[in-house]
Coordinates of C-alpha atoms in Angstrom, one line a residue:
I1194 CA 134.1 74.1 81.3
D1195 CA 135.6 75.6 83.5
L1196 CA 137.8 72.3 84.0
G1197 CA 138.2 71.7 79.7
D1198 CA 139.7 75.4 80.7
G1199 CA 143.0 73.9 83.3
N1200 CA 140.2 75.4 85.9
L1201 CA 141.0 72.3 88.6
F1202 CA 139.9 74.3 91.1
Q1203 CA 137.3 76.1 91.9
Q1204 CA 135.4 77.9 94.8
R1205 CA 131.3 79.1 94.0
E1206 CA 128.8 79.8 95.4
E1207 CA 125.7 77.8 94.5
V1208 CA 121.4 77.4 96.0
N1209 CA 120.2 74.1 96.8
Y1210 CA 117.0 72.9 98.9
A1211 CA 115.8 71.4 101.9
L1212 CA 112.4 68.9 101.5
D1213 CA 110.8 71.5 102.6
G1214 CA 111.7 73.1 99.9
S1215 CA 113.7 76.3 101.6
E1216 CA 116.7 77.6 100.1
V1217 CA 120.5 76.2 101.1
H1218 CA 123.1 78.3 99.6
V1219 CA 126.3 76.4 100.6
L1220 CA 129.8 77.6 99.8
L1221 CA 131.1 75.3 96.6
Q1222 CA 134.8 73.8 97.3
F1223 CA 135.9 71.5 94.2
S1224 CA 139.4 70.6 93.8
V1225 CA 141.3 67.9 91.1
L1226 CA 143.8 65.9 93.6
P1227 CA 147.4 65.6 91.9
G1228 CA 148.4 63.2 89.2
H1229 CA 144.7 63.0 87.9
E1230 CA 144.8 66.3 86.1
R1231 CA 144.3 64.8 82.7
D1232 CA 141.7 62.9 83.3
W1233 CA 139.6 64.3 86.3
S1234 CA 139.0 60.3 87.5
L1235 CA 139.8 62.0 91.6
V1236 CA 138.0 65.3 92.6
Q1237 CA 137.5 66.4 96.3
V1238 CA 134.0 68.7 96.6
G1239 CA 133.3 69.9 99.8
L1240 CA 130.4 71.9 100.5
T1241 CA 130.4 74.3 103.4
D1242 CA 126.6 75.7 104.0
I1243 CA 126.3 80.1 104.0
T1244 CA 122.3 80.1 104.2
A1245 CA 123.1 82.6 108.0
R1246 CA 126.1 84.3 106.6
K1247 CA 123.6 84.9 102.6
K1248 CA 120.3 85.9 105.0
A1249 CA 122.6 88.8 107.1
E1250 CA 124.5 89.4 103.4
I1251 CA 120.7 90.3 102.3
Y1252 CA 118.9 91.4 105.2
L1253 CA 122.4 94.6 104.9
E1254 CA 121.4 94.9 101.5
F1255 CA 118.0 95.3 102.7
L1256 CA 118.4 97.9 105.2
G1257 CA 120.5 99.7 102.5
T1258 CA 117.7 101.0 100.5
H1259 CA 114.9 100.4 103.3
D1260 CA 113.7 102.4 106.1
V1261 CA 114.0 99.2 109.2
V1262 CA 110.0 100.6 111.1
T1263 CA 107.9 101.3 108.0
K1264 CA 110.5 99.2 105.3
L1265 CA 109.2 101.2 102.5
Y1266 CA 112.4 102.3 100.9
N1267 CA 114.5 105.3 102.5
R1268 CA 115.1 108.5 102.1
A1269 CA 118.3 107.5 99.9
F1270 CA 117.1 105.1 98.0
Y1271 CA 114.0 107.4 96.7
V1272 CA 117.0 110.6 96.0
D1273 CA 118.4 108.1 94.2
E1274 CA 115.0 107.2 92.3
L1275 CA 115.0 110.5 91.7
N1276 CA 117.9 111.3 90.0
R1277 CA 117.5 108.0 87.1
I1278 CA 113.8 108.7 86.0
E1279 CA 115.3 112.7 85.8
R1280 CA 117.9 111.2 83.7
K1281 CA 116.4 108.8 81.8
G1282 CA 113.3 112.4 81.5
I1283 CA 110.9 110.6 82.3
R1284 CA 107.3 111.9 81.5
P1285 CA 104.5 112.3 82.7
V1286 CA 106.1 111.9 86.4
T1287 CA 103.3 112.5 89.5
V1288 CA 104.7 112.8 93.0
I1289 CA 102.1 112.2 95.4
V1290 CA 103.1 113.4 99.2
A1291 CA 101.9 111.9 102.8
D1292 CA 102.2 113.4 106.3
L1293 CA 101.2 111.6 109.6
N1294 CA 99.2 113.1 111.7
G1295 CA 99.9 113.9 115.1
L1296 CA 103.0 111.5 115.3
K1297 CA 104.9 114.2 117.7
A1298 CA 101.6 114.4 120.5
I1299 CA 100.7 110.5 120.1
N1300 CA 104.7 109.9 121.0
D1301 CA 104.3 112.6 123.5
Q1302 CA 100.5 111.5 124.9
W1303 CA 101.0 107.8 124.6
G1304 CA 105.0 106.0 123.7
H1305 CA 107.3 105.9 120.7
A1306 CA 106.3 102.7 120.4
V1307 CA 102.9 103.4 119.4
G1308 CA 104.2 106.2 117.1
D1309 CA 106.4 103.5 115.6
S1310 CA 103.1 101.4 115.1
L1311 CA 101.2 104.0 113.8
L1312 CA 104.4 105.0 111.6
R1313 CA 104.6 100.7 110.7
R1314 CA 101.0 100.7 109.9
A1315 CA 100.7 103.8 107.0
G1316 CA 103.6 101.2 105.7
E1317 CA 101.5 98.7 105.1
V1318 CA 98.9 101.1 103.6
L1319 CA 101.1 102.9 101.5
G1320 CA 103.2 99.7 100.6
K1321 CA 99.8 98.4 99.4
V1322 CA 98.4 101.1 96.9
I1323 CA 101.5 101.4 94.9
E1324 CA 103.3 98.5 92.4
K1325 CA 106.4 98.7 90.1
P1326 CA 107.9 100.9 89.0
A1327 CA 106.3 103.3 91.1
C1328 CA 107.8 103.5 94.6
A1329 CA 107.3 104.2 98.3
A1330 CA 110.0 106.1 100.5
R1331 CA 110.2 107.4 103.9
I1332 CA 111.7 110.9 104.0
G1333 CA 111.6 112.0 107.2
G1334 CA 110.7 111.0 110.0
D1335 CA 106.5 111.0 109.6
E1336 CA 107.1 111.9 105.8
F1337 CA 106.2 109.9 103.0
A1338 CA 106.3 110.5 99.7
L1339 CA 105.3 108.3 96.4
L1340 CA 106.9 108.4 93.7
L1341 CA 104.9 107.4 90.0
P1342 CA 106.7 107.5 86.5
G1343 CA 104.6 107.7 83.3
S1344 CA 101.9 108.6 85.8
D1345 CA 99.4 111.3 85.0
A1346 CA 97.2 113.5 87.4
Q1347 CA 94.1 110.9 86.8
D1348 CA 95.7 108.8 87.9
G1349 CA 98.0 110.6 91.1
M1350 CA 93.7 111.2 92.2
L1351 CA 92.7 107.4 91.4
V1352 CA 95.5 105.9 93.9
M1353 CA 95.2 109.6 96.7
T1354 CA 91.2 108.1 96.2
E1355 CA 93.0 104.6 97.2
I1356 CA 94.9 106.0 100.3
N1357 CA 92.0 107.2 102.1
R1358 CA 90.5 104.0 101.6
L1359 CA 93.2 101.8 102.7
V1360 CA 93.4 104.1 105.4
E1361 CA 89.7 103.1 106.6
L1362 CA 90.1 99.9 106.5
N1363 CA 93.6 100.0 108.5
N1364 CA 91.3 101.8 111.6
Q1365 CA 88.7 99.7 110.7
F1366 CA 91.7 96.1 112.0
Y1367 CA 93.8 98.2 114.2
S1368 CA 91.8 99.7 117.4
G1369 CA 93.3 102.9 119.8
V1370 CA 94.7 105.3 117.2
S1371 CA 93.3 106.5 114.3
L1372 CA 96.5 106.1 111.0
S1373 CA 95.3 110.1 109.8
L1374 CA 97.6 111.2 107.1
S1375 CA 97.4 114.0 104.6
L1376 CA 97.9 113.6 101.3
G1377 CA 99.4 116.3 99.0
A1378 CA 100.5 115.5 95.2
A1379 CA 101.3 117.1 91.8
T1380 CA 102.2 115.9 87.5
S1381 CA 104.2 117.7 86.1
A1382 CA 104.4 120.0 82.9
F1383 CA 106.2 120.3 80.1
A1384 CA 109.7 120.1 80.8
E1385 CA 108.7 121.1 84.8
R1386 CA 112.3 119.7 86.6
L1387 CA 111.5 117.0 89.4
E1388 CA 111.9 119.3 92.0
D1389 CA 109.6 121.6 91.6
V1390 CA 107.1 118.9 91.2
I1391 CA 107.8 117.8 95.2
R1392 CA 107.9 121.1 95.7
R1393 CA 104.2 122.0 95.0
A1394 CA 103.0 118.6 95.8
D1395 CA 105.3 119.5 99.0
A1396 CA 102.9 123.2 99.6
A1397 CA 99.3 120.9 98.7
M1398 CA 100.1 117.8 101.4
Y1399 CA 100.4 121.4 103.4
E1400 CA 97.7 122.6 102.7
S1401 CA 95.8 119.5 103.7
K1402 CA 97.3 119.7 107.3
R1403 CA 96.2 123.2 107.9
D1404 CA 92.9 122.3 107.0
F1405 CA 92.9 119.0 109.0
Y1406 CA 94.4 120.8 112.4
S1407 CA 91.3 123.5 111.3
T1408 CA 89.0 120.7 111.3
P1409 CA 87.5 120.5 115.4
S1410 CA 89.6 117.2 117.7
E1411 CA 86.0 116.0 118.2
D1412 CA 84.7 115.3 114.5
R1413 CA 88.7 114.0 114.0
R1414 CA 87.9 111.9 116.4
Q1415 CA 84.5 110.8 115.0
G1416 CA 86.8 109.2 111.8
L1417 CA 86.3 112.6 108.8
P1418 CA 88.1 111.8 105.9
H1419 CA 91.4 111.7 105.3
A1420 CA 92.5 115.4 103.8
Q1421 CA 94.2 115.5 99.7
S1422 CA 94.9 118.0 97.8
M1423 CA 96.0 118.1 94.5
A1424 CA 97.9 120.9 93.7
R1425 CA 97.2 123.6 90.2

């Protein structure tokens, strides 16, 4: 069609596949040589492998919306998603706020490599527990948020229960420092703004965190259930 429209020089990106099935991104350059414009009987075709460049572009795009350590969405994406949900008027919406317990003390005692390992494990758990259109994001150093559009309070409780189950499994798989999350959730009331829902979820999380730290440290090491609270 392009040739018929007189576009005798074309340049576009295409995807080919290697024998092992992997994608090979190529820059295709197609040109009808002078004197052959009427019948296109002599053309020149050039293919340039741009796979490395495309991988770099995809990674940079990933960095724009994701946290490098946890592979969850970052705060910028989280804010954009909040605005999108608010703008579209999607209700109900349940917000779950999670905080990684003891991260500062772990960084101070064991080093940031151990702390980063715990953050990655938290990302594994929270990324596993949700499916689109829900999303999980790291919104601060040790703080995470899950947005569950179209989910009510019961759905939120089920997700928190699943988070705690996956945390227990995670701690069985990894040796060393245990992963522990304090959770709080809130579900939008009629015509309630999401910023107020988040504020209630945040308060519920801090209530759970107080309960966690009021538990004797020896009991915490023995693996008491992770704190969680649902805002009313």
